[in-house]
PDB file of C-alpha atoms in Angstrom:
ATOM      1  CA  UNK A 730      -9.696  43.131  18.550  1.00 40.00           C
ATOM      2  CA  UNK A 731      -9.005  46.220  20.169  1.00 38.00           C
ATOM      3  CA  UNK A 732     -11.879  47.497  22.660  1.00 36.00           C
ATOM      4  CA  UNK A 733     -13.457  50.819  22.970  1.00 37.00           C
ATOM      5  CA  UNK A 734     -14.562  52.018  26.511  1.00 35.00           C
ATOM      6  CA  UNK A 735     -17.233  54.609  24.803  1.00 35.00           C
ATOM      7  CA  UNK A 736     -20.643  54.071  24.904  1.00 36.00           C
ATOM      8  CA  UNK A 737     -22.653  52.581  22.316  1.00 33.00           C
ATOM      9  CA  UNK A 738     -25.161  55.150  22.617  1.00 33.00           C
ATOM     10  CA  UNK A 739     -22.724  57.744  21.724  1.00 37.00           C
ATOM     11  CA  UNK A 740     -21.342  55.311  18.964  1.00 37.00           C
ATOM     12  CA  UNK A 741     -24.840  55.002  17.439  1.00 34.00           C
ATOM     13  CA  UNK A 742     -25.102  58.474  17.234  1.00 37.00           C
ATOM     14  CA  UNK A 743     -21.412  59.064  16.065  1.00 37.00           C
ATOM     15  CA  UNK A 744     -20.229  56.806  13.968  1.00 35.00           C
ATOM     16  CA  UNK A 745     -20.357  57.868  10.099  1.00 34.00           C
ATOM     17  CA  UNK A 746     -21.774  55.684   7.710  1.00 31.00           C
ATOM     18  CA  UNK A 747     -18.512  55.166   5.198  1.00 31.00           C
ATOM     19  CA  UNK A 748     -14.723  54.345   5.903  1.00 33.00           C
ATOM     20  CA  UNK A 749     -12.579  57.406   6.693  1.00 31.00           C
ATOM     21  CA  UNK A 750      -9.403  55.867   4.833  1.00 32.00           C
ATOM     22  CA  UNK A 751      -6.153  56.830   7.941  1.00 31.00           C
ATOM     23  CA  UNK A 752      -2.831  57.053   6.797  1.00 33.00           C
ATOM     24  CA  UNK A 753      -0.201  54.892   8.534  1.00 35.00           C
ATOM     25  CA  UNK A 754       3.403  55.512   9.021  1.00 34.00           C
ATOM     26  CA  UNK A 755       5.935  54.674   6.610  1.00 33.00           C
ATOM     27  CA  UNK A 756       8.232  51.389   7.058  1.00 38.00           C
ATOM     28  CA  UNK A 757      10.065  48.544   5.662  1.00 41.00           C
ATOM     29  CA  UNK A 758      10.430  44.910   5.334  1.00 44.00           C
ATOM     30  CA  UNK A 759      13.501  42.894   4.562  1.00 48.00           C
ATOM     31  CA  UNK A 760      11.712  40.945   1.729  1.00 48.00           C
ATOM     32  CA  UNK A 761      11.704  43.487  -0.247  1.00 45.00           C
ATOM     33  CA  UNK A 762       9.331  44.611  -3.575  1.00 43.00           C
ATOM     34  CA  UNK A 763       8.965  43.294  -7.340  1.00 44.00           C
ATOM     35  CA  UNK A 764       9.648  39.776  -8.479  1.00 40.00           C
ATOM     36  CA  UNK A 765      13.360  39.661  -7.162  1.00 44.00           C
ATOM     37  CA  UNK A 766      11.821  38.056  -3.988  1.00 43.00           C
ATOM     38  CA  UNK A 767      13.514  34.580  -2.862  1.00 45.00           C
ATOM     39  CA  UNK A 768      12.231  32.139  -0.365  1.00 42.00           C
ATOM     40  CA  UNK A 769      14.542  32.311   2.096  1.00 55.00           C
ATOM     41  CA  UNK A 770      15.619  33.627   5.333  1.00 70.00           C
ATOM     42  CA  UNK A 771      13.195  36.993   4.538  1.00 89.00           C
ATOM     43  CA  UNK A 772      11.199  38.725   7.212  1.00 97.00           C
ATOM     44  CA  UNK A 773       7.169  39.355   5.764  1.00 98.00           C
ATOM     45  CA  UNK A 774       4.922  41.736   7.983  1.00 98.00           C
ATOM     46  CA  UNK A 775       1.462  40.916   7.198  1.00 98.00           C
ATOM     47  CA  UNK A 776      -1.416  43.005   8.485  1.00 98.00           C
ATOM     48  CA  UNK A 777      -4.496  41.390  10.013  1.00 98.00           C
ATOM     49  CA  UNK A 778      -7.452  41.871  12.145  1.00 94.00           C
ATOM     50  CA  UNK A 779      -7.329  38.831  14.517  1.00 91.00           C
ATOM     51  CA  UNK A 780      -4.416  38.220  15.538  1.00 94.00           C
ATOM     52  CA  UNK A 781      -5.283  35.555  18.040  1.00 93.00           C
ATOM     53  CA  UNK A 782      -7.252  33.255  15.364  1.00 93.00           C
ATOM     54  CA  UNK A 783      -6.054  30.027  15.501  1.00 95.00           C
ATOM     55  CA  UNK A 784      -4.860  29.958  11.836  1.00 97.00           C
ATOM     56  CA  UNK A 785      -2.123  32.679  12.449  1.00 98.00           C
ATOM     57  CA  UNK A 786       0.221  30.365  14.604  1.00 98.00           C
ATOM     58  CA  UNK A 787       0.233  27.529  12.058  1.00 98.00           C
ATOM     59  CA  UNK A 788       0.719  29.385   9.159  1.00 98.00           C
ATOM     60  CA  UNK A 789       3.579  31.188  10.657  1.00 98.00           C
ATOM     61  CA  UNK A 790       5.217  27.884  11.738  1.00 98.00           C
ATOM     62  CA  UNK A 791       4.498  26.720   8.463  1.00 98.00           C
ATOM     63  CA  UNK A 792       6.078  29.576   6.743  1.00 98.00           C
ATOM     64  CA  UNK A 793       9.526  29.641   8.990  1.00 97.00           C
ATOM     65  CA  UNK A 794       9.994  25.634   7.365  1.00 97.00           C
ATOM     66  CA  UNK A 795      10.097  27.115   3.937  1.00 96.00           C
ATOM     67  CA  UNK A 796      12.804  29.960   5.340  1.00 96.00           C
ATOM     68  CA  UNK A 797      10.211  32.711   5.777  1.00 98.00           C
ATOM     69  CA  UNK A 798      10.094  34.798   9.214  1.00 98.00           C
ATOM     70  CA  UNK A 799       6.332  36.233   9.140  1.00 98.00           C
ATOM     71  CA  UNK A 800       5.525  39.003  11.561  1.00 98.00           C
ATOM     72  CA  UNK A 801       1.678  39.428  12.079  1.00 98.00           C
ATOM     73  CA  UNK A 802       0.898  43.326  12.719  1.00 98.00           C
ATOM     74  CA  UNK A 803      -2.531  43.316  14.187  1.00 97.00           C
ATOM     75  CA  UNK A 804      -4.878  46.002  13.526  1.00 96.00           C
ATOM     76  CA  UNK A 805      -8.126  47.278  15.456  1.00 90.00           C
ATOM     77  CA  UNK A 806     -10.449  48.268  12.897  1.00 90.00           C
ATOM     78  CA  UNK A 807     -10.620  47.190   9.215  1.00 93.00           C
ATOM     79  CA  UNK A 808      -9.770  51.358   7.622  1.00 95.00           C
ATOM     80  CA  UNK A 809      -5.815  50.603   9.262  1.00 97.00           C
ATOM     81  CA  UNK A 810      -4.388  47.791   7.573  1.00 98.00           C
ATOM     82  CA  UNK A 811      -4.755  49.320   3.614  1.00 98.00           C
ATOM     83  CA  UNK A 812      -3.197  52.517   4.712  1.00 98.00           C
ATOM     84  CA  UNK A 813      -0.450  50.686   6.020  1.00 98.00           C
ATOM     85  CA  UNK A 814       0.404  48.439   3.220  1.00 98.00           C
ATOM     86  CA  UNK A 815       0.185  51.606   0.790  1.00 98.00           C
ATOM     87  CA  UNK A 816       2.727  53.428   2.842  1.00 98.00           C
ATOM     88  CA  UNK A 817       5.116  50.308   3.619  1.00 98.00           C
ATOM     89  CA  UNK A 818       4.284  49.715   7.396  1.00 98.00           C
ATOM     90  CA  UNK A 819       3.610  45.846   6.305  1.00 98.00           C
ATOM     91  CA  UNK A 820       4.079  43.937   3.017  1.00 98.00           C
ATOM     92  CA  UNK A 821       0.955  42.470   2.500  1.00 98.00           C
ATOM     93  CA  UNK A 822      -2.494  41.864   4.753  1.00 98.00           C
ATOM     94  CA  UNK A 823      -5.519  39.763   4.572  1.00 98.00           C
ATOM     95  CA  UNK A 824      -8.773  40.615   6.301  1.00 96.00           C
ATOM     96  CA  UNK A 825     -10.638  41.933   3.674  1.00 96.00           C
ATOM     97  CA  UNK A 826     -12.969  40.748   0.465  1.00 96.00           C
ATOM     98  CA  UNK A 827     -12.549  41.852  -3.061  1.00 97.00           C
ATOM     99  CA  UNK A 828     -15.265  44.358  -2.844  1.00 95.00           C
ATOM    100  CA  UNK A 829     -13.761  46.442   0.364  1.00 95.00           C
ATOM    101  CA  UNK A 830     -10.646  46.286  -1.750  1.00 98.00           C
ATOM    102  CA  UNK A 831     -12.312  47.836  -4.381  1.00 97.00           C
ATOM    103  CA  UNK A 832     -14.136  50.625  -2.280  1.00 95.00           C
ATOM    104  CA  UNK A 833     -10.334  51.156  -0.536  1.00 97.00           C
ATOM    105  CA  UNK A 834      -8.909  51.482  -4.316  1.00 98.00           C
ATOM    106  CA  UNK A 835     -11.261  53.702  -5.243  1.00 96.00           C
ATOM    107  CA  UNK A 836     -12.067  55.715  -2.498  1.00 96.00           C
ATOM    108  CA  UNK A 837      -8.181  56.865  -1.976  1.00 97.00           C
ATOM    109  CA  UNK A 838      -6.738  56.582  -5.592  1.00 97.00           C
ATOM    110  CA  UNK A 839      -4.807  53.282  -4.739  1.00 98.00           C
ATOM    111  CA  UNK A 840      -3.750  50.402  -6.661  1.00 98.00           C
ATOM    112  CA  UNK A 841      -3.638  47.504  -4.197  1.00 98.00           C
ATOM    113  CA  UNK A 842      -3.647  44.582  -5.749  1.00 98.00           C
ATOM    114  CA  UNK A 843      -5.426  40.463  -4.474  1.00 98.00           C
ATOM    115  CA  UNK A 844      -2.359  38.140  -5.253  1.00 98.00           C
ATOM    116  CA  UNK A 845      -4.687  35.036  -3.229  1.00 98.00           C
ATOM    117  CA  UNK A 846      -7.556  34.200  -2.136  1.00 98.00           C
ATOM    118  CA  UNK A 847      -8.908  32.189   1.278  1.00 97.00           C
ATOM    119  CA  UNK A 848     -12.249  31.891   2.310  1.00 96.00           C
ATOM    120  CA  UNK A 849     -15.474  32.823   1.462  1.00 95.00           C
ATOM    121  CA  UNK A 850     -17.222  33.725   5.472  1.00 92.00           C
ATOM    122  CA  UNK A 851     -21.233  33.665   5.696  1.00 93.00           C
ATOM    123  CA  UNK A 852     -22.803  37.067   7.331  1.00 95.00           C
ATOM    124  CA  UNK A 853     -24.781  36.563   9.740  1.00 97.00           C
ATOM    125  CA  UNK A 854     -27.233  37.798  12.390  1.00 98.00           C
ATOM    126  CA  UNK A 855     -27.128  37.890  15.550  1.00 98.00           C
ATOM    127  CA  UNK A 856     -29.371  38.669  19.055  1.00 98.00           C
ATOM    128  CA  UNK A 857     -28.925  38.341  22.173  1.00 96.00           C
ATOM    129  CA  UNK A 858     -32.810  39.573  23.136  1.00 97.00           C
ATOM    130  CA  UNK A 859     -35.005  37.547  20.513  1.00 98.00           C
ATOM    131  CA  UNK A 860     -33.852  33.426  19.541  1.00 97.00           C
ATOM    132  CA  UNK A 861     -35.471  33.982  15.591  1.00 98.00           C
ATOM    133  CA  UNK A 862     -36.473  36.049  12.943  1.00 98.00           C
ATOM    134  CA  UNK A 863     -39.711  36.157  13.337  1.00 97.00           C
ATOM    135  CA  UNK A 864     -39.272  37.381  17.079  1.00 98.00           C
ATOM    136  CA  UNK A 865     -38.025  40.601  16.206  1.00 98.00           C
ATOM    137  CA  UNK A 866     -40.886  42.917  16.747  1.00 98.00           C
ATOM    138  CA  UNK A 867     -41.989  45.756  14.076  1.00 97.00           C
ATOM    139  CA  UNK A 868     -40.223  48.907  14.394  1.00 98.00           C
ATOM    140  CA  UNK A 869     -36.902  47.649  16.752  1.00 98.00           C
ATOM    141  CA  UNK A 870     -33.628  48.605  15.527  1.00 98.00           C
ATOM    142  CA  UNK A 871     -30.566  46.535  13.967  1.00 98.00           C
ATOM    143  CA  UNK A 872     -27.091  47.723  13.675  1.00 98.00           C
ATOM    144  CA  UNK A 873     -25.071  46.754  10.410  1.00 98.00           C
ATOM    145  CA  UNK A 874     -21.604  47.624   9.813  1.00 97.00           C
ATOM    146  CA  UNK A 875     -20.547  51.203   8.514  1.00 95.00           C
ATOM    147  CA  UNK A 876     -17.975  50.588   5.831  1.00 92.00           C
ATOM    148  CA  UNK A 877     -19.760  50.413   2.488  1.00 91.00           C
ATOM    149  CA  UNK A 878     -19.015  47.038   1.615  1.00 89.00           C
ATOM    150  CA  UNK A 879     -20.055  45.067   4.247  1.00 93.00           C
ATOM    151  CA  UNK A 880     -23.038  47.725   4.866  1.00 96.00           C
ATOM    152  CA  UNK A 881     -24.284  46.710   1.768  1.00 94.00           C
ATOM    153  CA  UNK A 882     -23.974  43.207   1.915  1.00 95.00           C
ATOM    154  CA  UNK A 883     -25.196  43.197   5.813  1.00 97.00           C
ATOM    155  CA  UNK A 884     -28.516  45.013   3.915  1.00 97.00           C
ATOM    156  CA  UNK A 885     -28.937  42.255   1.350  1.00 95.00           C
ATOM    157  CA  UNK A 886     -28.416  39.847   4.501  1.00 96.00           C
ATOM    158  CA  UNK A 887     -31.906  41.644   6.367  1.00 98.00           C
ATOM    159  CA  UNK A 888     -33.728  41.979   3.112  1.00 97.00           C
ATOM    160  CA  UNK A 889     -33.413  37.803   2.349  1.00 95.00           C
ATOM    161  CA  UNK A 890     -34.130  37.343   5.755  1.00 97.00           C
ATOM    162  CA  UNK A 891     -37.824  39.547   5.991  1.00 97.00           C
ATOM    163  CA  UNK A 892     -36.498  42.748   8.030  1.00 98.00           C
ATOM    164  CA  UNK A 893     -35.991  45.331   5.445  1.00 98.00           C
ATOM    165  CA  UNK A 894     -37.257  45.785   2.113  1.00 97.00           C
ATOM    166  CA  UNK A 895     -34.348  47.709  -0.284  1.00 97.00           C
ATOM    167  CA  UNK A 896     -35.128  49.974  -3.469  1.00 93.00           C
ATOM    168  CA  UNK A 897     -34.849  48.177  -6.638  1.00 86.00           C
ATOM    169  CA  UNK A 898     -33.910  45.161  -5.135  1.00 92.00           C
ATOM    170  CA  UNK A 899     -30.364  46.302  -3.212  1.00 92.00           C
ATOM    171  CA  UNK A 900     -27.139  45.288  -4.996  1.00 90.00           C
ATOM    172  CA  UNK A 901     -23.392  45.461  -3.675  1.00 89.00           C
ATOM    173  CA  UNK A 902     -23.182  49.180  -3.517  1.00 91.00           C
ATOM    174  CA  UNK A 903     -26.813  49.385  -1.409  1.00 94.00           C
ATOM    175  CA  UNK A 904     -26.576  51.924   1.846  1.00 95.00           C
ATOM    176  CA  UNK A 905     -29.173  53.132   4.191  1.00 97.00           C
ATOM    177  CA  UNK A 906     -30.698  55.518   2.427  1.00 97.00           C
ATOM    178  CA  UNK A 907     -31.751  52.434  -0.054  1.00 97.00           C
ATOM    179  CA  UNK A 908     -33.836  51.425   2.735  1.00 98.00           C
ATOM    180  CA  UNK A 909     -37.271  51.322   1.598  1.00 97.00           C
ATOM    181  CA  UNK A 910     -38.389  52.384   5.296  1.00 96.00           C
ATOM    182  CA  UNK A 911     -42.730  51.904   4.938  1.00 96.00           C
ATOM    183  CA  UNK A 912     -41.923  48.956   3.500  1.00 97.00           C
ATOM    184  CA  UNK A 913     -39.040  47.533   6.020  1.00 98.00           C
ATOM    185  CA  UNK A 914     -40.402  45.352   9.989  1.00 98.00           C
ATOM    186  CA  UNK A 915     -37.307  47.083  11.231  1.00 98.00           C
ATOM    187  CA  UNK A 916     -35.154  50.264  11.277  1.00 98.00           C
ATOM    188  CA  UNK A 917     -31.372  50.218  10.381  1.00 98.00           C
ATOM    189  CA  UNK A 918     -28.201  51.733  12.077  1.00 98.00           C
ATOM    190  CA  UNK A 919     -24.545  51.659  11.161  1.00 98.00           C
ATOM    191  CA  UNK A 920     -21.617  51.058  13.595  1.00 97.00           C
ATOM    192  CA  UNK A 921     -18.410  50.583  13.325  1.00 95.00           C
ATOM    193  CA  UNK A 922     -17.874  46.986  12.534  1.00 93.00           C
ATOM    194  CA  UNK A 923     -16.304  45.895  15.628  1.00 92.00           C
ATOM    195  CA  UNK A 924     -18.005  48.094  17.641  1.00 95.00           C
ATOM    196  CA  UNK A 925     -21.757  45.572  16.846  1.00 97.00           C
ATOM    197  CA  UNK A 926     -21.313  43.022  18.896  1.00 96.00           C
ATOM    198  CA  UNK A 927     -21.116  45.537  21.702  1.00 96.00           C
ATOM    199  CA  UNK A 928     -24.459  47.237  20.619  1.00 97.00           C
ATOM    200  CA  UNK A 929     -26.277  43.744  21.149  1.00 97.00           C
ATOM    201  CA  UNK A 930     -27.801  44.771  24.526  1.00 97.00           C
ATOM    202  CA  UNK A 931     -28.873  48.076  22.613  1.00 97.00           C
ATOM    203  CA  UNK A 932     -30.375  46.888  19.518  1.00 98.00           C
ATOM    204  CA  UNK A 933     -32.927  44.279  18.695  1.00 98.00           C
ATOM    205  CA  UNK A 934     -30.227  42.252  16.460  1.00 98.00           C
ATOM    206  CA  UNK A 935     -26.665  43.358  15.224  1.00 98.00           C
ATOM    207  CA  UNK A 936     -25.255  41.958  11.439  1.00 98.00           C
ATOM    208  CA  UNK A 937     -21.930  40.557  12.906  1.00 97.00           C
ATOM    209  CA  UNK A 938     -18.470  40.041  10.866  1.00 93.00           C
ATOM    210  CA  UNK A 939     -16.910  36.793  11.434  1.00 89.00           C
ATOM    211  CA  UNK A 940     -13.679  38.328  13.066  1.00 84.00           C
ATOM    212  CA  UNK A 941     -15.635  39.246  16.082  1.00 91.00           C
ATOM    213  CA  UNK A 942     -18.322  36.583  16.448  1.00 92.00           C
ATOM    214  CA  UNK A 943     -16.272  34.584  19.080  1.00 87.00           C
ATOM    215  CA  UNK A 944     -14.570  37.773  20.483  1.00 83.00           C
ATOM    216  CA  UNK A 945     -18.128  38.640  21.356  1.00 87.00           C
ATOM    217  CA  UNK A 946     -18.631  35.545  23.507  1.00 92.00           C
ATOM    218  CA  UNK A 947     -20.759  33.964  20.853  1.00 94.00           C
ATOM    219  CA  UNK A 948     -20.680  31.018  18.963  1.00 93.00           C
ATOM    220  CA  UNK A 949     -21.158  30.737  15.176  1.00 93.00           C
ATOM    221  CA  UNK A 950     -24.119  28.444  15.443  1.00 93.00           C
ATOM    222  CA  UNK A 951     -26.321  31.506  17.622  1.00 95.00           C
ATOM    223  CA  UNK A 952     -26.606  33.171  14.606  1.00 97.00           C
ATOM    224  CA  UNK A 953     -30.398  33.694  13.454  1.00 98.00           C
ATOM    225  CA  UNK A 954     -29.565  34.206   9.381  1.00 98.00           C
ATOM    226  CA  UNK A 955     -26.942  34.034   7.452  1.00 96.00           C
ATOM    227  CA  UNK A 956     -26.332  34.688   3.673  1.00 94.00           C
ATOM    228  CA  UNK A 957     -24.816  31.432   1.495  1.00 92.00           C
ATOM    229  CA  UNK A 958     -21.154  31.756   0.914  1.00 90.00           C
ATOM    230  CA  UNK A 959     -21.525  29.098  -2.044  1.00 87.00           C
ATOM    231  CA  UNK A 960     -23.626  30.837  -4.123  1.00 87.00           C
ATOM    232  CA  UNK A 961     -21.736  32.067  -7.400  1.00 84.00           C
ATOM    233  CA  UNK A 962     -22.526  35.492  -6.729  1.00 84.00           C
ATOM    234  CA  UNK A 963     -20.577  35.565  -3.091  1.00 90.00           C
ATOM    235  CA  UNK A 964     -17.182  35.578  -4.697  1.00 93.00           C
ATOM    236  CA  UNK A 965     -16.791  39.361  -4.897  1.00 94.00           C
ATOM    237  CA  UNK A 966     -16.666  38.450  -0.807  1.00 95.00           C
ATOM    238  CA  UNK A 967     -13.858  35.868  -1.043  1.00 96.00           C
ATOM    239  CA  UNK A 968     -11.256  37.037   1.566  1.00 97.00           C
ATOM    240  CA  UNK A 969      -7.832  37.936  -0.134  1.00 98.00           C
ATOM    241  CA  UNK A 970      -4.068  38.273   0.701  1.00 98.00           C
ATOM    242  CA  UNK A 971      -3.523  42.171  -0.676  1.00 98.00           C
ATOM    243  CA  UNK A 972      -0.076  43.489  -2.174  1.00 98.00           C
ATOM    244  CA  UNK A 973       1.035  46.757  -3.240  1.00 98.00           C
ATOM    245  CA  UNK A 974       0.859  46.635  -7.461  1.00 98.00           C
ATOM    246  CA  UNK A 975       4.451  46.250  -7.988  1.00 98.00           C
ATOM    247  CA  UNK A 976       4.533  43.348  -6.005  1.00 98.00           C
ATOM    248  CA  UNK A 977       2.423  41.365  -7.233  1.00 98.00           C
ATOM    249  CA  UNK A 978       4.702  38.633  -8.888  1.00 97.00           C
ATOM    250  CA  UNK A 979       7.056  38.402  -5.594  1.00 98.00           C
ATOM    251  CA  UNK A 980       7.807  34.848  -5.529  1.00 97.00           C
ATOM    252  CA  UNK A 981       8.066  34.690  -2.097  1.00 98.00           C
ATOM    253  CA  UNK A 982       4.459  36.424  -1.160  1.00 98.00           C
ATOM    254  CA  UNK A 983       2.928  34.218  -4.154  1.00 98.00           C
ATOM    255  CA  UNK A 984       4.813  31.375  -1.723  1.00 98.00           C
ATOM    256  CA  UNK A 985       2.914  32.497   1.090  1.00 98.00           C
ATOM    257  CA  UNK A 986      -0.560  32.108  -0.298  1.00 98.00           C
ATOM    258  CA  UNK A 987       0.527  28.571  -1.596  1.00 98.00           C
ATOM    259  CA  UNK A 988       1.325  27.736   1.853  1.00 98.00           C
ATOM    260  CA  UNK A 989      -1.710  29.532   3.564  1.00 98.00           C
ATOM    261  CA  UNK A 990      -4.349  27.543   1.218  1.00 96.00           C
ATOM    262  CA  UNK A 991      -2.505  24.282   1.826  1.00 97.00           C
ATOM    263  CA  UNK A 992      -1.135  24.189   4.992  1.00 98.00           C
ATOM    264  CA  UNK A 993      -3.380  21.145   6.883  1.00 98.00           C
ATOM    265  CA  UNK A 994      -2.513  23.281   9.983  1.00 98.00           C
ATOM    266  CA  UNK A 995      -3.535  26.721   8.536  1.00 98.00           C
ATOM    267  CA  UNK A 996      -6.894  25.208   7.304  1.00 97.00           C
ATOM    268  CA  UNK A 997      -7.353  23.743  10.838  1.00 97.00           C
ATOM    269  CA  UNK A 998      -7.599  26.685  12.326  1.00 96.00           C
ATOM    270  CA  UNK A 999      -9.309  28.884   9.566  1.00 95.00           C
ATOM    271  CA  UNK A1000     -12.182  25.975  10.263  1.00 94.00           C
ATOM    272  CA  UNK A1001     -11.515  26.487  14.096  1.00 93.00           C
ATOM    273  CA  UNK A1002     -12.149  30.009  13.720  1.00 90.00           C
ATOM    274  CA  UNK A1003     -14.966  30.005  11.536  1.00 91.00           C
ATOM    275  CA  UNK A1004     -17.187  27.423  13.550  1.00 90.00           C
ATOM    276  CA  UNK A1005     -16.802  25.383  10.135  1.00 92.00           C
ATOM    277  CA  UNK A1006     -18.522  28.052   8.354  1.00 92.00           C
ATOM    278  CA  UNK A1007     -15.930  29.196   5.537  1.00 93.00           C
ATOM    279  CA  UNK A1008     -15.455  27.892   2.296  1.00 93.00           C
ATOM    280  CA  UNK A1009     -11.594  27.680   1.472  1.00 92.00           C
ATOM    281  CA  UNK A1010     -11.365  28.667  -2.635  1.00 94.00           C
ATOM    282  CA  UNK A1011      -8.250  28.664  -4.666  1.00 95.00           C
ATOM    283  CA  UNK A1012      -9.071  31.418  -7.187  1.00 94.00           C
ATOM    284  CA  UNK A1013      -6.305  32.075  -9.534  1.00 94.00           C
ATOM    285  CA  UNK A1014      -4.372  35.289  -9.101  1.00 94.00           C
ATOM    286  CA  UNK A1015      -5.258  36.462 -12.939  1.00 96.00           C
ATOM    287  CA  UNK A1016      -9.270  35.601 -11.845  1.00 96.00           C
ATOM    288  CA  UNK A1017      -8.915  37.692  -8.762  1.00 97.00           C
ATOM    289  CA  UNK A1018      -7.381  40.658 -10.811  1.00 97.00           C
ATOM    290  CA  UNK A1019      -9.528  40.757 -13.109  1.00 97.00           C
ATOM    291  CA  UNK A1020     -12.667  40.260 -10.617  1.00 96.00           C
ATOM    292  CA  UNK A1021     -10.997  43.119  -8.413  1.00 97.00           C
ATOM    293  CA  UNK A1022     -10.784  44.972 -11.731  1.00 97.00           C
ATOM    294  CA  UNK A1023     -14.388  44.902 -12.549  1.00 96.00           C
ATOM    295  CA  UNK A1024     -15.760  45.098  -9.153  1.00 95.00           C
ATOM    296  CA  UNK A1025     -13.950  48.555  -9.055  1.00 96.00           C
ATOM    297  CA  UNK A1026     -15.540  49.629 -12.486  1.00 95.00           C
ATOM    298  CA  UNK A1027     -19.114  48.734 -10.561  1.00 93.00           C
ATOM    299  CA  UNK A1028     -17.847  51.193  -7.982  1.00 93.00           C
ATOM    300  CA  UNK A1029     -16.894  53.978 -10.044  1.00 94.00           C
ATOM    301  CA  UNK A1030     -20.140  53.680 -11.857  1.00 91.00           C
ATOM    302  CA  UNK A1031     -21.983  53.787  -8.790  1.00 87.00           C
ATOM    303  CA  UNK A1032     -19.773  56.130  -6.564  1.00 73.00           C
TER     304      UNK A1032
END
């Protein structure tokens, strides 16, 4: 994770609350597009945000014994890596759940398609001023992340656990202005997402993605609440391996998912990186389509 040397004062003031969507520059891979793809000796760039997590190394090593070179192109903030697999720069990435897919798809006109899934990571919140809930004084402030997908799900995380009460109830598309504010023991500021761990010193309690709990110096088990990656209703949030549409029956990026959600090494370190906390799922490519597929109609309807 790339860090930023401005000040989270200025950041809390600054930062807007939705995704501005940055083009990337145009490149290639030897693997190639479509369903021509063959296992062997083929390059892959995948995008990611993390490249350190100890999941990456396995999986590539496990990749190169089925004659596939990966190359891991890391990525600072989560609005790069779609951008880039649009315009070529990589082949395929995986940071993201279905619903910031969707958003991405419909915010820039894009077709990006889930050809895998991989975990399903609890949100949680974290402090480094108060050790519970119930510590955190009326009117303090928390930060939540700023892209609309994991805004809204950071909101439904405060309203389970007491902190903010959300108009008709919140759902998936919920932002700040759904904050029922006379109703809510705390007020509500969006950051960039890797730029909340950083605001900890300035905020009563920050709404923390998993890639940046550990970068942050803290462990998975500080966290005050989380929400319950096993309920039914958390699969929108399963984390994805993304394609462009065309490629979405390459035999050799369908090869790579196989190997990601089998790998004994690759699981290792996805449970090494998530404290134990993520739930490894095996969703069927035609299930994540056609979740992806009505996920995005939810967004249309309430874009």
């Amino acid at each position: 994770m790339s860090r930023r040397t401005t000040s989270i004062l200025a950041a809390l003031a600054a930062v807007p609350l939705f995704v501005a969507l940055t083009g990337c520059a145009t490149g290639s891979s030897d693997a190639g597009s479509g369903s021509e793809g063959s296992s062997e000796n083929e390059v892959v760039k995948i995008g990611v945000v993390g490249e350190s997590d100890p999941q990456w190394p396995a999986f590539v090593d496990a990749a190169a014994a089925e004659g596939i070179t990966v190359e891991l192109v890391d990525f600072g903030s989560y609005e790069l890596p779609n951008p880039a697999l649009s315009e070529g720069e990589v082949d395929l990435n995986q940071f993201q759940h279905i619903v910031y897919l969707a958003q991405y798809n419909e915010a820039s006109g894009d077709d990006l398609a889930a050809i895998g899934s991989t975990q399903i990571y609890p949100l949680g919140l974290y402090s480094t001023k108060y050790d519970s809930v119930k510590d955190i004084p009326e009117g303090e402030t928390v930060a939540v992340p700023d892209d609309a997908s994991n805004q809204a799900r950071a909101l439904l995380v405060l309203q389970a656990a007491g902190l903010v009460d959300l108009k008709d109830g919140g759902t998936a598309f919920s932002d700040l202005a759904d904050v029922d504010e006379s109703k809510s023991k705390v007020k509500v500021t969006a950051l960039e997402a890797a730029l909340t761990p950083e605001a900890l010193p300035d905020v009563a309690a920050a709404v923390i993605n998993n890639d940046f709990v550990e970068d942050a110096g803290l462990s998975f088990d500080d966290a005050l609440f989380t929400d319950d990656p096993k309920d039914p209703s958390a699969l929108q949030y399963v984390n994805i391996f993304a394609s462009r549409a065309e490629d979405v029956d390459n035999e050799t990026y369908l090869k790579l998912v196989e190997i990601f959600q089998t790998d004994k090494g690759v699981q290792e370190g996805l449970a090494k990186s998530s404290g134990g906390t993520g739930v490894t799922l095996q969703t069927p490519a035609d299930e994540l389509a056609s979740l992806l597929k009505d996920v995005q109609k939810d967004v249309a309807a309430n874009g």
